[in-house]
Every structure is written in structure tokens, then in C-alpha cells.
Coordinates of C-alpha atoms and ligand atoms in Angstrom, one line a residue:
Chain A
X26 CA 0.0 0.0 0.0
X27 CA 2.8 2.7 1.2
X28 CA 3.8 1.9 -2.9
X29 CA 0.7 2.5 -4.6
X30 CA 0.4 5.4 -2.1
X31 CA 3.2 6.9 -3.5
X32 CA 2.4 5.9 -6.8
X33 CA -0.6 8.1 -6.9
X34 CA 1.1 11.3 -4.8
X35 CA 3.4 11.5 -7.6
X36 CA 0.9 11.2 -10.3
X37 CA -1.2 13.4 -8.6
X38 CA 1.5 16.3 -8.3
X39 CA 2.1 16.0 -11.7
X40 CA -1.6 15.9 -12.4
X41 CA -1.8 19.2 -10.1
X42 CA 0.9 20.6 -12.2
X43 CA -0.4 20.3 -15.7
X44 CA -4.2 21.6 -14.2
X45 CA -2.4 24.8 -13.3
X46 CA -0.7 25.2 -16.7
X47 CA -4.1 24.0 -18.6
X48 CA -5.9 26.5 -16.3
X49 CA -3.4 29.0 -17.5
X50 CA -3.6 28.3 -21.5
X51 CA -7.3 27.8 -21.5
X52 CA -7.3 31.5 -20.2
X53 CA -5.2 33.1 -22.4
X54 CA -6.8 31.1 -25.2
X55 CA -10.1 32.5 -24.1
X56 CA -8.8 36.1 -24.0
X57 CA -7.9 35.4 -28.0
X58 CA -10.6 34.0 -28.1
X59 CA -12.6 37.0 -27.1
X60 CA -10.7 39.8 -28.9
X61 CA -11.4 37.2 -32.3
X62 CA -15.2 37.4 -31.4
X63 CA -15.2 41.1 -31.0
X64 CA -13.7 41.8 -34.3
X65 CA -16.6 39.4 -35.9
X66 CA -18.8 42.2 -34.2
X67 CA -20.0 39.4 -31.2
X68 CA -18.8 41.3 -28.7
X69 CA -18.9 45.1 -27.3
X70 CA -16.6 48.0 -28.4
X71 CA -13.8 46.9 -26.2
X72 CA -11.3 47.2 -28.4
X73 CA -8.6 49.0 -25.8
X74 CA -6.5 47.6 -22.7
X75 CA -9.1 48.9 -20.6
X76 CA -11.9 47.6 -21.8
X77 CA -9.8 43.9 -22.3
X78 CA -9.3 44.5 -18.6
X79 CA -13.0 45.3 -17.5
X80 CA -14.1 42.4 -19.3
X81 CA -11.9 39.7 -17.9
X82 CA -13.8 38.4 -15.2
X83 CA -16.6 37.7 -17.9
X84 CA -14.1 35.9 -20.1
X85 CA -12.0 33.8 -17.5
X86 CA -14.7 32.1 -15.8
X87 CA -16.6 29.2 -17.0
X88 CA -19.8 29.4 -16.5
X89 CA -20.5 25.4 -17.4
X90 CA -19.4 23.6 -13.5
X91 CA -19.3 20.7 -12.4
X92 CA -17.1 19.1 -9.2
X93 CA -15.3 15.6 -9.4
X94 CA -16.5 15.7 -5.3
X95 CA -13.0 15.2 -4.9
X96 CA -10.8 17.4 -2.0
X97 CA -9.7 20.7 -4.2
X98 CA -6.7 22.4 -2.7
X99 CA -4.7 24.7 -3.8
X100 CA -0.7 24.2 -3.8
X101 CA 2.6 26.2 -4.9
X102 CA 3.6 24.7 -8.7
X103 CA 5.9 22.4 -8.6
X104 CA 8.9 21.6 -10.9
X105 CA 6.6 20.2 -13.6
X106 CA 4.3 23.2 -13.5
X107 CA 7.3 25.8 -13.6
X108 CA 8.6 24.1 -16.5
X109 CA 5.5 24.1 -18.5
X110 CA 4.6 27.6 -17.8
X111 CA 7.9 28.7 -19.4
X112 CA 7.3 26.9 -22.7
X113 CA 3.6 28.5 -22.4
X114 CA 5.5 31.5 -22.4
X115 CA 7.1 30.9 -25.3
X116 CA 4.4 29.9 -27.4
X117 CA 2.4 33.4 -26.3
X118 CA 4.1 36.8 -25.2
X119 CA 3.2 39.6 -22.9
X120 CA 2.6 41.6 -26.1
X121 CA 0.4 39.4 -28.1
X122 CA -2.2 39.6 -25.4
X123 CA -2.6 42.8 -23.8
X124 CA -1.6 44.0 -27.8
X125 CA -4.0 41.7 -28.9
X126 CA -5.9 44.4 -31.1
X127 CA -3.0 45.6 -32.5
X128 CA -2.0 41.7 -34.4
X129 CA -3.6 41.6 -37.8
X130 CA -6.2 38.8 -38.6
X131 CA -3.3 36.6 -39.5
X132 CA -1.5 36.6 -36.8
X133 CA -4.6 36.4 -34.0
X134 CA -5.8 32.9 -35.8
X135 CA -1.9 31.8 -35.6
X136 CA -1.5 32.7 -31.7
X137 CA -4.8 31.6 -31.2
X138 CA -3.8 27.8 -33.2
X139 CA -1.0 27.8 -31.1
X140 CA -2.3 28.1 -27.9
X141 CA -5.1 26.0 -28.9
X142 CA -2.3 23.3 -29.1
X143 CA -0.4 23.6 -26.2
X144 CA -4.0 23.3 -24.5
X145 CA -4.8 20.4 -25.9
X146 CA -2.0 18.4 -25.3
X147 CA -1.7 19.3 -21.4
X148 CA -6.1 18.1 -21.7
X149 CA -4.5 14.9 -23.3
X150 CA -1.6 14.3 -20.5
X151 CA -4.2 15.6 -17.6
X152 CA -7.0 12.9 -19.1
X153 CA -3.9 10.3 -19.0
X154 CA -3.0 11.4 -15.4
X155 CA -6.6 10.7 -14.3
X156 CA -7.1 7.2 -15.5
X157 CA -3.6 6.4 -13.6
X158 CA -4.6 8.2 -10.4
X159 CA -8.2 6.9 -10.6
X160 CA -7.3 3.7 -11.0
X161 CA -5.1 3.7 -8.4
X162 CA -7.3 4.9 -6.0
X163 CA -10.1 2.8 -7.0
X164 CA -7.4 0.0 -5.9
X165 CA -7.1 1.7 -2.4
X166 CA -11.0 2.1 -2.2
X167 CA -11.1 -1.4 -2.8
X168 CA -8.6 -2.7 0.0
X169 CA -10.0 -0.1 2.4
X170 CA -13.3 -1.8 1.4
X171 CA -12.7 -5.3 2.0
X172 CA -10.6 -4.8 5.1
X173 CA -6.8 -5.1 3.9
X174 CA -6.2 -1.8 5.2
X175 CA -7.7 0.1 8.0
X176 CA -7.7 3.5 9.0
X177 CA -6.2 2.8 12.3
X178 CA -3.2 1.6 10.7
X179 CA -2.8 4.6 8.5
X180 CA -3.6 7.1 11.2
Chain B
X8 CA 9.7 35.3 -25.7
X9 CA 11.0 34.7 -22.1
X10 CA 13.2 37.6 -22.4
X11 CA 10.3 40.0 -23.9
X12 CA 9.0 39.4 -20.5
X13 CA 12.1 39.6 -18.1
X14 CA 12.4 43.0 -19.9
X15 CA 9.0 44.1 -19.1
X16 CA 9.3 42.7 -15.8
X17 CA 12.6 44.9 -14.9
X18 CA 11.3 47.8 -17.1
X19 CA 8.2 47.6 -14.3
X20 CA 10.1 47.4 -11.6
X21 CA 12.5 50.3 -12.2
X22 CA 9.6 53.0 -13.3
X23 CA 6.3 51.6 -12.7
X24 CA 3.9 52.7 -15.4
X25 CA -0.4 51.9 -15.6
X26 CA 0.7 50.9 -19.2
X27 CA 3.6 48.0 -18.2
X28 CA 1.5 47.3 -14.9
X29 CA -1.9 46.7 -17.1
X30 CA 0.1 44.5 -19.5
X31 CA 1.9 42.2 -17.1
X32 CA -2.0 41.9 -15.4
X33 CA -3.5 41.0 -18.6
X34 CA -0.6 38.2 -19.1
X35 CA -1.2 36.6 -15.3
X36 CA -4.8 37.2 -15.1
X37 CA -5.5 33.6 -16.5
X38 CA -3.3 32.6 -12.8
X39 CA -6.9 34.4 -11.0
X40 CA -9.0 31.9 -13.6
X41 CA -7.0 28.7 -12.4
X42 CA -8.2 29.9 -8.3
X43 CA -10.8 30.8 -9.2
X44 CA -12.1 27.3 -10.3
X45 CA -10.4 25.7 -7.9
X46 CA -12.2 27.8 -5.2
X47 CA -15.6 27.4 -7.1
X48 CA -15.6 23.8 -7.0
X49 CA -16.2 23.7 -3.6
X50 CA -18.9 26.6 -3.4
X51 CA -23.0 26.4 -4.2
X52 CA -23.8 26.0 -7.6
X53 CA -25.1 29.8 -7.3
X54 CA -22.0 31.7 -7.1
X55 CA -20.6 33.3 -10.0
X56 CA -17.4 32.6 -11.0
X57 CA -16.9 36.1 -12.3
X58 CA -17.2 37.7 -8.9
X59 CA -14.5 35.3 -7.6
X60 CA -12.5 36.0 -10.6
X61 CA -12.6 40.3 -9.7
X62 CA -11.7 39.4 -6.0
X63 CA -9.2 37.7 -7.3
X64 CA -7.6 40.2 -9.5
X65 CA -7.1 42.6 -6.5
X66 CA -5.1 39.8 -5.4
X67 CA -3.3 39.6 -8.6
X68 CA -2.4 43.1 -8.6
X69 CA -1.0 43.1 -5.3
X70 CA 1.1 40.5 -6.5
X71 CA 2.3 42.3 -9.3
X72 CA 3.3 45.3 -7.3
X73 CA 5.1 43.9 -4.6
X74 CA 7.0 41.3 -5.8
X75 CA 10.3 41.4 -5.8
X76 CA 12.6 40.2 -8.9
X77 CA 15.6 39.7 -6.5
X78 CA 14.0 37.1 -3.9
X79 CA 14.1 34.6 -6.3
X80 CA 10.9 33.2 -5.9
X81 CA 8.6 32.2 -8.7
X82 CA 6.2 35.0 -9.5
X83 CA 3.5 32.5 -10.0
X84 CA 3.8 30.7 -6.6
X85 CA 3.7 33.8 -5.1
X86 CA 0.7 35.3 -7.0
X87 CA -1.1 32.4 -6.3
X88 CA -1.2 32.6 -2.9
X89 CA -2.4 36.4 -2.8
X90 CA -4.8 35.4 -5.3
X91 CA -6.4 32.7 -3.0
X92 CA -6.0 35.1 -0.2
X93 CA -7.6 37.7 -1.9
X94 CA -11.0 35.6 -2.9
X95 CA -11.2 34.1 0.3
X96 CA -10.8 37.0 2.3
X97 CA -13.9 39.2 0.0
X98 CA -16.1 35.9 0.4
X99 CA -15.7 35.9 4.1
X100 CA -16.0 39.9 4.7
X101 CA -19.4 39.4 2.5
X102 CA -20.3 36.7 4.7
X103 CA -21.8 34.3 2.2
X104 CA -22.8 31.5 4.4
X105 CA -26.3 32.5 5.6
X106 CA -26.4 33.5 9.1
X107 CA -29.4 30.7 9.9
X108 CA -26.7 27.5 8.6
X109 CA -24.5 29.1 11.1
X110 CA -26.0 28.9 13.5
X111 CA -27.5 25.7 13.4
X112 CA -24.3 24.7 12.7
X113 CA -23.2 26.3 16.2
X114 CA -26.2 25.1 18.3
X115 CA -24.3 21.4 16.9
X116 CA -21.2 22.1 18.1
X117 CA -22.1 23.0 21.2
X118 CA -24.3 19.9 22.0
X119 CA -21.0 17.6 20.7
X120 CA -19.1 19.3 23.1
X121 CA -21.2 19.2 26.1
X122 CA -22.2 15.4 25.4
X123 CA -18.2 14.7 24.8
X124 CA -17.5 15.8 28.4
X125 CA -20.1 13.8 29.8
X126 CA -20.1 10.4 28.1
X127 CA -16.3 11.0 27.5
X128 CA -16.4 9.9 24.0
X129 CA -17.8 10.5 20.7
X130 CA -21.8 11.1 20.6
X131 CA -24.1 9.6 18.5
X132 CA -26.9 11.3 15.9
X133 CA -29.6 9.9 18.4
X134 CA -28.0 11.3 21.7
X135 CA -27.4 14.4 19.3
X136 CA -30.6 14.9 18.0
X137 CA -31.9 13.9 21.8
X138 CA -29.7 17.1 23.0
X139 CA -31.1 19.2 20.5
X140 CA -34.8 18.6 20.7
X141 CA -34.9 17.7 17.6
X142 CA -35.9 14.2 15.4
X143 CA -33.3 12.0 13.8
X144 CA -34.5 13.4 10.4
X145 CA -34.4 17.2 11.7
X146 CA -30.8 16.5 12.4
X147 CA -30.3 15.3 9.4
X148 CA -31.8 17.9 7.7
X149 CA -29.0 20.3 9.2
X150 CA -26.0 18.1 7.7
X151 CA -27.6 18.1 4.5
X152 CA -28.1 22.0 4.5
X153 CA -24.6 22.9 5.6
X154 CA -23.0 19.8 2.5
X155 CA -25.2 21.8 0.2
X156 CA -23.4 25.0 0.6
X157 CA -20.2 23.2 -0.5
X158 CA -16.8 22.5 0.9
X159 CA -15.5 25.8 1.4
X160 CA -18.0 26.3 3.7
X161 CA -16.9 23.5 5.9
X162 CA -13.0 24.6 5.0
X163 CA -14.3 27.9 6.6
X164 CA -15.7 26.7 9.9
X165 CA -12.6 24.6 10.6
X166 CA -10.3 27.4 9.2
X167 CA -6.7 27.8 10.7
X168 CA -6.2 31.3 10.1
X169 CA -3.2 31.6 12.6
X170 CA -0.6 31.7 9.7
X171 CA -2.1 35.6 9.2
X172 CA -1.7 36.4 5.0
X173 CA -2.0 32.5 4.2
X174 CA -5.3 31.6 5.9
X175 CA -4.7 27.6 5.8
X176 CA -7.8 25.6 5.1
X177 CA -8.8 22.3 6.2
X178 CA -8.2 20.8 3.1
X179 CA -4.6 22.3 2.7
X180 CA -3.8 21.4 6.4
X181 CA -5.2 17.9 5.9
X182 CA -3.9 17.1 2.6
X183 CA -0.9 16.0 1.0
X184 CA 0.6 19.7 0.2
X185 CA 4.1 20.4 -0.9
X186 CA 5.6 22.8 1.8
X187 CA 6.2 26.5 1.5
X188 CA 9.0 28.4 2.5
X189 CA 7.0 29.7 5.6
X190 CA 4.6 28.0 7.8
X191 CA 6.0 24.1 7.9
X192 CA 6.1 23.7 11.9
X193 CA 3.1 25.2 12.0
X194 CA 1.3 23.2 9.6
X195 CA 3.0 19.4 10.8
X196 CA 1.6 20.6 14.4
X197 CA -1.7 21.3 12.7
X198 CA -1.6 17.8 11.1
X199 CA -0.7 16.3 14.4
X200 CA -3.7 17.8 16.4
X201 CA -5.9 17.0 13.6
X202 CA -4.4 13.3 13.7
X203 CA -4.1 12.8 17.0
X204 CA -8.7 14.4 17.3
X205 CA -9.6 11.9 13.7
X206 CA -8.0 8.8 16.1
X207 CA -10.6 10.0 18.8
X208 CA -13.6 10.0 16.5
X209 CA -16.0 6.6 15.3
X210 CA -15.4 5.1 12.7
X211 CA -17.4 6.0 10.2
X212 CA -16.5 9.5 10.7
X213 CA -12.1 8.6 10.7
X214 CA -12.6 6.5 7.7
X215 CA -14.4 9.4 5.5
X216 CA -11.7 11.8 6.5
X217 CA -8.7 9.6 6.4
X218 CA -10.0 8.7 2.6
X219 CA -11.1 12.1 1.5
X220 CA -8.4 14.2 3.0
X221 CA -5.1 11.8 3.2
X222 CA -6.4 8.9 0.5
X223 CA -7.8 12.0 -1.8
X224 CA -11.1 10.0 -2.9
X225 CA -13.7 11.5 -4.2
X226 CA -17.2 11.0 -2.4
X227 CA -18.4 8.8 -4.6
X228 CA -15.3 6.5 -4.4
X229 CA -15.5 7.0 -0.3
X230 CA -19.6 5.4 -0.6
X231 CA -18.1 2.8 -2.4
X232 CA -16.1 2.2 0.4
X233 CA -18.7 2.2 2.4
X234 CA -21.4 0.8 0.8
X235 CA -23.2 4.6 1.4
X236 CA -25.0 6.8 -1.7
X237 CA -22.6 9.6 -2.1
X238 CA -25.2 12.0 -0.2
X239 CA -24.8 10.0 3.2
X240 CA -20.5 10.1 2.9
X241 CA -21.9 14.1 2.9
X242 CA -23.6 13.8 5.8
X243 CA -20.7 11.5 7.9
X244 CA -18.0 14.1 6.3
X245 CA -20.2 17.3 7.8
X246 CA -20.8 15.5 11.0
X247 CA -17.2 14.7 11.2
X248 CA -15.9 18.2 10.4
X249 CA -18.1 19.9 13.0
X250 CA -17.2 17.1 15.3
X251 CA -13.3 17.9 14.6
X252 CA -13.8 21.9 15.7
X253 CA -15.9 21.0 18.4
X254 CA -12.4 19.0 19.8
X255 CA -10.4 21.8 19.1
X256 CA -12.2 24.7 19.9
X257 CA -13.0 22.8 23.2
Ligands
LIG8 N1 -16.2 18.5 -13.4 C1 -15.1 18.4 -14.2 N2 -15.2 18.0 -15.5 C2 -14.1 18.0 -16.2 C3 -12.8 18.4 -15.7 N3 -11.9 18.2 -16.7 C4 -12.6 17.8 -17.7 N4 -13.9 17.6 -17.5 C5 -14.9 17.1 -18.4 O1 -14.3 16.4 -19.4 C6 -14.6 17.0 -20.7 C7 -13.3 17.0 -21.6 O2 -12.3 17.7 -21.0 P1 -10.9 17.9 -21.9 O3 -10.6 16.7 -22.6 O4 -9.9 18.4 -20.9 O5 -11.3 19.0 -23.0 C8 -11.8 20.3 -22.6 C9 -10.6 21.3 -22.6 O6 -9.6 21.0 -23.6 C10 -11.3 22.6 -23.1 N5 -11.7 23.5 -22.0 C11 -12.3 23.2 -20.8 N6 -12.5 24.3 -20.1 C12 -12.1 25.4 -20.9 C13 -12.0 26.8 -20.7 O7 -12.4 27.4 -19.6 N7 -11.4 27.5 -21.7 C14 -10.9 26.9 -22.8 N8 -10.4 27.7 -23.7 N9 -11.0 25.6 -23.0 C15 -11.5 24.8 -22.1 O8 -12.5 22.2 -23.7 C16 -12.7 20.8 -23.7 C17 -14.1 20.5 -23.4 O9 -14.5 20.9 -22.2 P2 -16.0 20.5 -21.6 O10 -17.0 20.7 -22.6 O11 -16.2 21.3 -20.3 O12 -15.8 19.0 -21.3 C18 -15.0 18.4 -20.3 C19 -15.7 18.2 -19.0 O13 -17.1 17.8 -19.3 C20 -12.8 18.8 -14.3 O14 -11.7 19.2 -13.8 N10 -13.9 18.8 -13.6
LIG9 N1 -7.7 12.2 -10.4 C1 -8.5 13.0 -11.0 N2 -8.4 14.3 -10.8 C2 -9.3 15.1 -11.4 C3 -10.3 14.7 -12.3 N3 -11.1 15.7 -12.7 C4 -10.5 16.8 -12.1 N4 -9.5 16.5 -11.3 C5 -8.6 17.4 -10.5 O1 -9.5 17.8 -9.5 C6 -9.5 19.2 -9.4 C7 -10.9 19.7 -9.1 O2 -11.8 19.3 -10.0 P1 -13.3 19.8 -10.0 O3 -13.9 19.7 -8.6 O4 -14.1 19.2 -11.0 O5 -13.2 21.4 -10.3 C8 -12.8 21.8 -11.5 C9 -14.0 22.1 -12.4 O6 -15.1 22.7 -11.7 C10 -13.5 23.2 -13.4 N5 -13.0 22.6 -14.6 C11 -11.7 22.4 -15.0 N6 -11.6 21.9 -16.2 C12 -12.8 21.8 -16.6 C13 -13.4 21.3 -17.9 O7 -12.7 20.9 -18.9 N7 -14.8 21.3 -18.0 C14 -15.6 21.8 -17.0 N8 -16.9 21.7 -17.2 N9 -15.1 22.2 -15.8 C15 -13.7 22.2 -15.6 O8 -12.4 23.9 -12.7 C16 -12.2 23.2 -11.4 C17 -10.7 23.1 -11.1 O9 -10.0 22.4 -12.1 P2 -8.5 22.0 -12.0 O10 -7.7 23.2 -11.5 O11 -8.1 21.3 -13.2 O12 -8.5 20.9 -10.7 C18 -9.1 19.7 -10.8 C19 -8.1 18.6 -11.3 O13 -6.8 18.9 -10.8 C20 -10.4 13.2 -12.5 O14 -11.3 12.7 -13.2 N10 -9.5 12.5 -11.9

């Protein structure tokens, strides 16, 4: 058990790693995202920094929610997450977003393709982490369940 | 691309300007989305995420203005923390957890407490309920209403806010955390007490906390466990949560 415990910690720090960086590129998608719908005339006038600005709550939070039931905390990034947000860094720069009215058509669609890419990946990896942590825990459920472990030992 | 941002980061820091500030916001601002969700996982279905997103920018821009480039910390570890301080501080001041849960959940404290110093161990829901005046089902009835407003709600009544800036939640006490630079003793203390009050508690009660704050299961994966629907490990988990702070506030 102390091995499949560990198993899943390390998984799971990895898993909370890539979340962050997903959380991170999934935003600064949807801020592209936004500035590509407002040229299409879907969205209001915001054109400047400003109005980018007042309209970023609207535009970071999802409004579709639902909870795995699972205990959410919320810890420093670790190694993997550092790493990742430096080659999210290189894919989008300070400039392309806050200048994000000032890139032509062309070059919105390629920052946005790009982004779009790194996010999917990190979804792809994340889904992978899941199965492995899931799995693993539905293992510990299991002993838990039929008595291998108990919670006095743990404790 | 890294250095385009090193440069705006030093050009910031030697003459602040609303135009560098703004642009270094709009670049971290998807760090206040990634809390943001986090946080709203474990709140009512009825709060919008876009208020916890501007309480969390005010965090954000703290961040941005007091960081300093020569401490050598990450600036995203250390946004993310004011961030989460700064959305959890707003909800609290606007007191979103309805005075009436409150206080029902008080009036169960107090009865735990009371019945724990005179049968010298844990009480049951019947000598509970007995205590209260009220029916099994009436009892009931309160652990359902304060699961229904979500974990932070529970994070909130068993909050360890000693730390000051970093108010440290249940869940971040309990779980498996990578420590900080500050605020390890305190927390391995923390994890003690908390050990050392699950032991004293029935079983139920230690083996939905031992699963859902050490084991990290989800609730469904705890009934499963149990052979409980997901809305009774609810129930236990409440129970057990205002049975913990009854211990320690005692
Ligand atoms: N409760 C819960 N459910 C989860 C979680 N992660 C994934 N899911 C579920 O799994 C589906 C697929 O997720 P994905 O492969 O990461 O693929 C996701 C992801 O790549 C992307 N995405 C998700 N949220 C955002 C966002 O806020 N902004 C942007 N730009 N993309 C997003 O869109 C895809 C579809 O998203 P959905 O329609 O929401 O569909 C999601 C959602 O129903 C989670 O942490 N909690
Ligand atoms: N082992 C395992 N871990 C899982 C699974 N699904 C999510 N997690 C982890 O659990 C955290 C909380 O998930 P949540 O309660 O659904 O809370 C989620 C959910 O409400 C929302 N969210 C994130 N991605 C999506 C998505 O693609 N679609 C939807 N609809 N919501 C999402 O944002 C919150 C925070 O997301 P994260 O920061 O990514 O943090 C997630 C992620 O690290 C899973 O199937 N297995």
C-alpha cells in the first residue's frame, strides 16, 4: 500500500501541475478568443486595454461547472508546473495579449492555433493522469473496502 | 519570448507605469482563472465565478506590485497565494454562508461538546438529536443543509487562520501539500492535532476523512467504500468536520 500510495502522490503532483498550466492556457486562449469574437462584431466595443481588462472576469470564468467531489486544494507549482509555464511563455508573449488588437487577422488565428495546441496536449496528458490516479485509488478504495487496510493503521 | 517578458518585468520594476503594470495583469490574469475554479468547486452551484474572478484580481495586482525580482521566488507561486487570499478574504467579509446555517451549525457544536464531556467519548446522531430537541431526520436535515453549501464552507468553519496572509484551510492542512518556504512547523503541528482528534472520533466518521483528506477519494469513491450513496458520505464528512472543531475549539 505505502507503494501505490506513492504511486498516486506523484501522479497526482504531476496531475496538479499540468491543471495549473491548462488553467493558465485555457485562459489566455479565451482572452484570443474574445478579442477574435469582437472583431466578428459578437462582442462590445472593447477594443482597448481597458476595456480587455474590465471584461476579464466575464471571459476567464466558466460558466459550465461541475465538481469531481474530490478534495480541491490549492498548492505552490511544482517543478513540472514551472517548466511548462515557461514553454507556455514561449508559445504566447506579454505583447500578443494585452496587444492583442494591435496583431492583424493573420496573426490572432496563428496565436490563437497555437495556444489551442499547447492546451490540448496538457487536456491529453491531464485525461492520461486521471485514468492512472483513478485507477489507483479505486485499488485503495477497494482494500479499504474489503478490510486489507484500515484506518487505524494509516492514522 | 521569455526575455520579452524579463524585460517588461525589470522595465516595471525600475519606473512603474499603468501601461507596463496593465500588460503584465493581462498576461497573469489567466493565474486568478486557475483559483478561481479551484475555489468554485467547492462553493454552491449559485455563485458566479466572475465575482471570484474580480476578487481575485485585487489579489493579482498586489502581486504584481510587490514582488520582488531579487527574492528569487517564482512569481506565480507567489501570486497564487495572494490570489487565493484575496478571494477568500472578499467571500468571508461578505459573509456568504447564511447566518441561519450558522447557526444551526453552532447550536451542533455546542451539543457535541457538552455530550463529549459527559459520556467521554464521541456522541451519536440519536443522543445528538436527543440534546437538541430535535428528530433523527431534523438533524439530518441540518447536515444536508450545511453539505449543500459546498466544501468551502466546511474549509471555513474549521479554518486555521493563525498563519495571518495564508489563511490555511482544512483541506490544505489535511492534505498532502508540498511545503512552502513559511509556515511548515506550523502546519506538521496542525496535522498532528488533527491526527491525533480523527483517532478519537468513530469510525465512520475517521474513515471518510482519512479517505477524503489523506487517501484524496472523491465521495463517490468513499460510498463505495462504504457501501453509502454519495449523499450519506456528505452527511458523515459534515458530522465529522463539526465534530473535529468542536475538539479543538474545546
Ligand atoms: N467536473 C469536471 N469536469 C471535467 C474536468 N476536466 C474535464 N472535465 C470534463 O471532461 C470534458 C473533456 O475535457 P478535456 O478533454 O480536458 O477538454 C476540454 C478542454 O480541452 C477545453 N476547455 C475546458 N474548459 C475550458 C476553458 O475554460 N477555456 C478553454 N479555452 N478551453 C476549455 O474544452 C474541452 C471540453 O470541455 P468541456 O465541454 O467542459 O468537457 C470536459 C468536461 O465535461 C474537471 O476538472 N472537472
Ligand atoms: N484524479 C482525477 N483528478 C481530477 C479529475 N477531474 C478533475 N481532477 C482534478 O481535481 C480538481 C478539481 O476538479 P473539480 O472539482 O471538477 O473542479 C474543476 C471544475 O469545476 C473546473 N474545470 C476544470 N476543467 C474543466 C473542464 O474541462 N470542464 C468543466 N466543465 N469544468 C472544468 O475547474 C475546477 C478546477 O479544475 P483543476 O484546477 O483542473 O483541478 C481539478 C483537477 O486537478 C479526475 O477525473 N481524476
Amino acid at each position: 500500500l505505502p507503494d501505490l500510495r506513492q504511486a498516486r502522490v506523484t501522479a497526482a503532483q504531476a496531475e496538479n501541475d499540468v491543471s495549473l498550466v491548462r488553467r493558465v492556457a485555457q485562459g489566455r486562449l479565451d482572452i484570443v478568443g474574445h478579442e477574435i469574437r469582437r472583431r466578428a462584431g459578437a462582442e462590445g466595443d472593447g477594443s482597448d486595454l481597458p476595456g480587455l481588462l474590465f471584461s476579464l472576469p466575464d471571459i476567464l470564468s466558466s460558466q459550465s461547472r461541475g465538481t469531481s467531489g474530490r478534495a480541491v486544494v490549492i498548492n505552490e507549482p511544482g517543478s513540472i508546473a514551472l517548466m511548462l509555464v515557461e514553454e507556455l511563455d514561449a508559445v504566447v508573449s506579454p505583447g500578443d495579449l494585452s496587444g492583442v488588437d494591435s496583431l492583424d487577422d493573420g496573426s490572432l488565428r496563428m496565436v490563437c492555433e497555437r495556444i489551442g495546441e499547447f492546451e490540448a496536449s496538457l487536456s491529453s496528458v491531464r485525461r492520461q493522469l486521471h485514468e492512472r490516479i483513478d485507477t489507483i485509488q479505486i485499488e485503495i478504495g477497494r482494500r479499504y473496502r474489503d478490510g486489507e487496510v484500515s484506518v487505524d493503521t494509516f492514522l | 519570448n521569455a526575455s520579452e517578458l524579463d524585460d517588461v518585468w525589470t522595465r516595471y520594476k525600475s519606473n512603474p507605469t499603468q501601461e507596463d503594470r496593465d500588460l503584465l495583469i493581462v498576461y497573469y490574469a489567466p493565474l486568478v482563472k486557475y483559483v478561481a475554479g479551484r475555489i468554485a468547486s467547492g462553493l454552491p452551484q449559485n455563485v458566479d465565478q466572475a465575482d471570484l474572478v474580480s476578487y481575485g484580481m485585487f489579489g493579482l495586482i498586489d502581486a504584481i506590485t510587490k514582488f520582488d525580482l531579487d527574492r528569487g521566488f517564482k512569481f506565480e507561486t507567489y501570486a497564487i497565494s495572494r490570489i487565493k487570499g484575496a478571494v477568500l478574504d472578499e467571500l468571508r467579509s461578505i459573509d456568504w454562508v447564511p447566518r441561519s446555517v450558522r447557526a444551526k451549525a453552532k447550536s451542533v457544536e455546542r451539543a457535541m461538546s457538552k455530550l463529549e464531556a459527559k459520556l467521554h467519548r464521541v456522541p451519536t446522531d440519536e443522543e445528538i438529536a436527543e440534546e437538541l430537541d430535535l428528530t433523527g431526520d431534523q438533524l439530518n436535515a441540518i447536515y444536508n443543509q450545511i453539505s449543500s453549501l459546498g466544501m468551502v464552507a466546511l474549509d471555513e468553519m474549521l479554518s486555521f487562520g493563525a498563519g495571518g496572509g495564508e489563511n490555511a484551510t482544512l483541506g490544505d492542512t489535511l492534505a498532502d501539500r508540498r511545503e512552502g518556504p513559511g509556515g511548515v512547523y506550523e502546519r506538521v503541528e496542525m496535522r498532528q492535532m488533527l491526527a491525533e482528534a480523527i483517532n478519537g472520533m468513530g469510525e465512520r466518521a475517521k474513515i471518510v476523512l482519512t479517505l477524503y483528506y489523506y487517501e484524496n477519494l472523491t465521495l463517490a469513491e468513499i460510498g463505495r467504500v462504504l457501501g453509502v450513496t454519495e449523499s450519506r458520505v456528505c452527511q458523515i464528512h459534515t458530522k465529522a468536520v463539526l465534530q473535529l472543531r468542536s475538539k479543538l475549539t474545546a
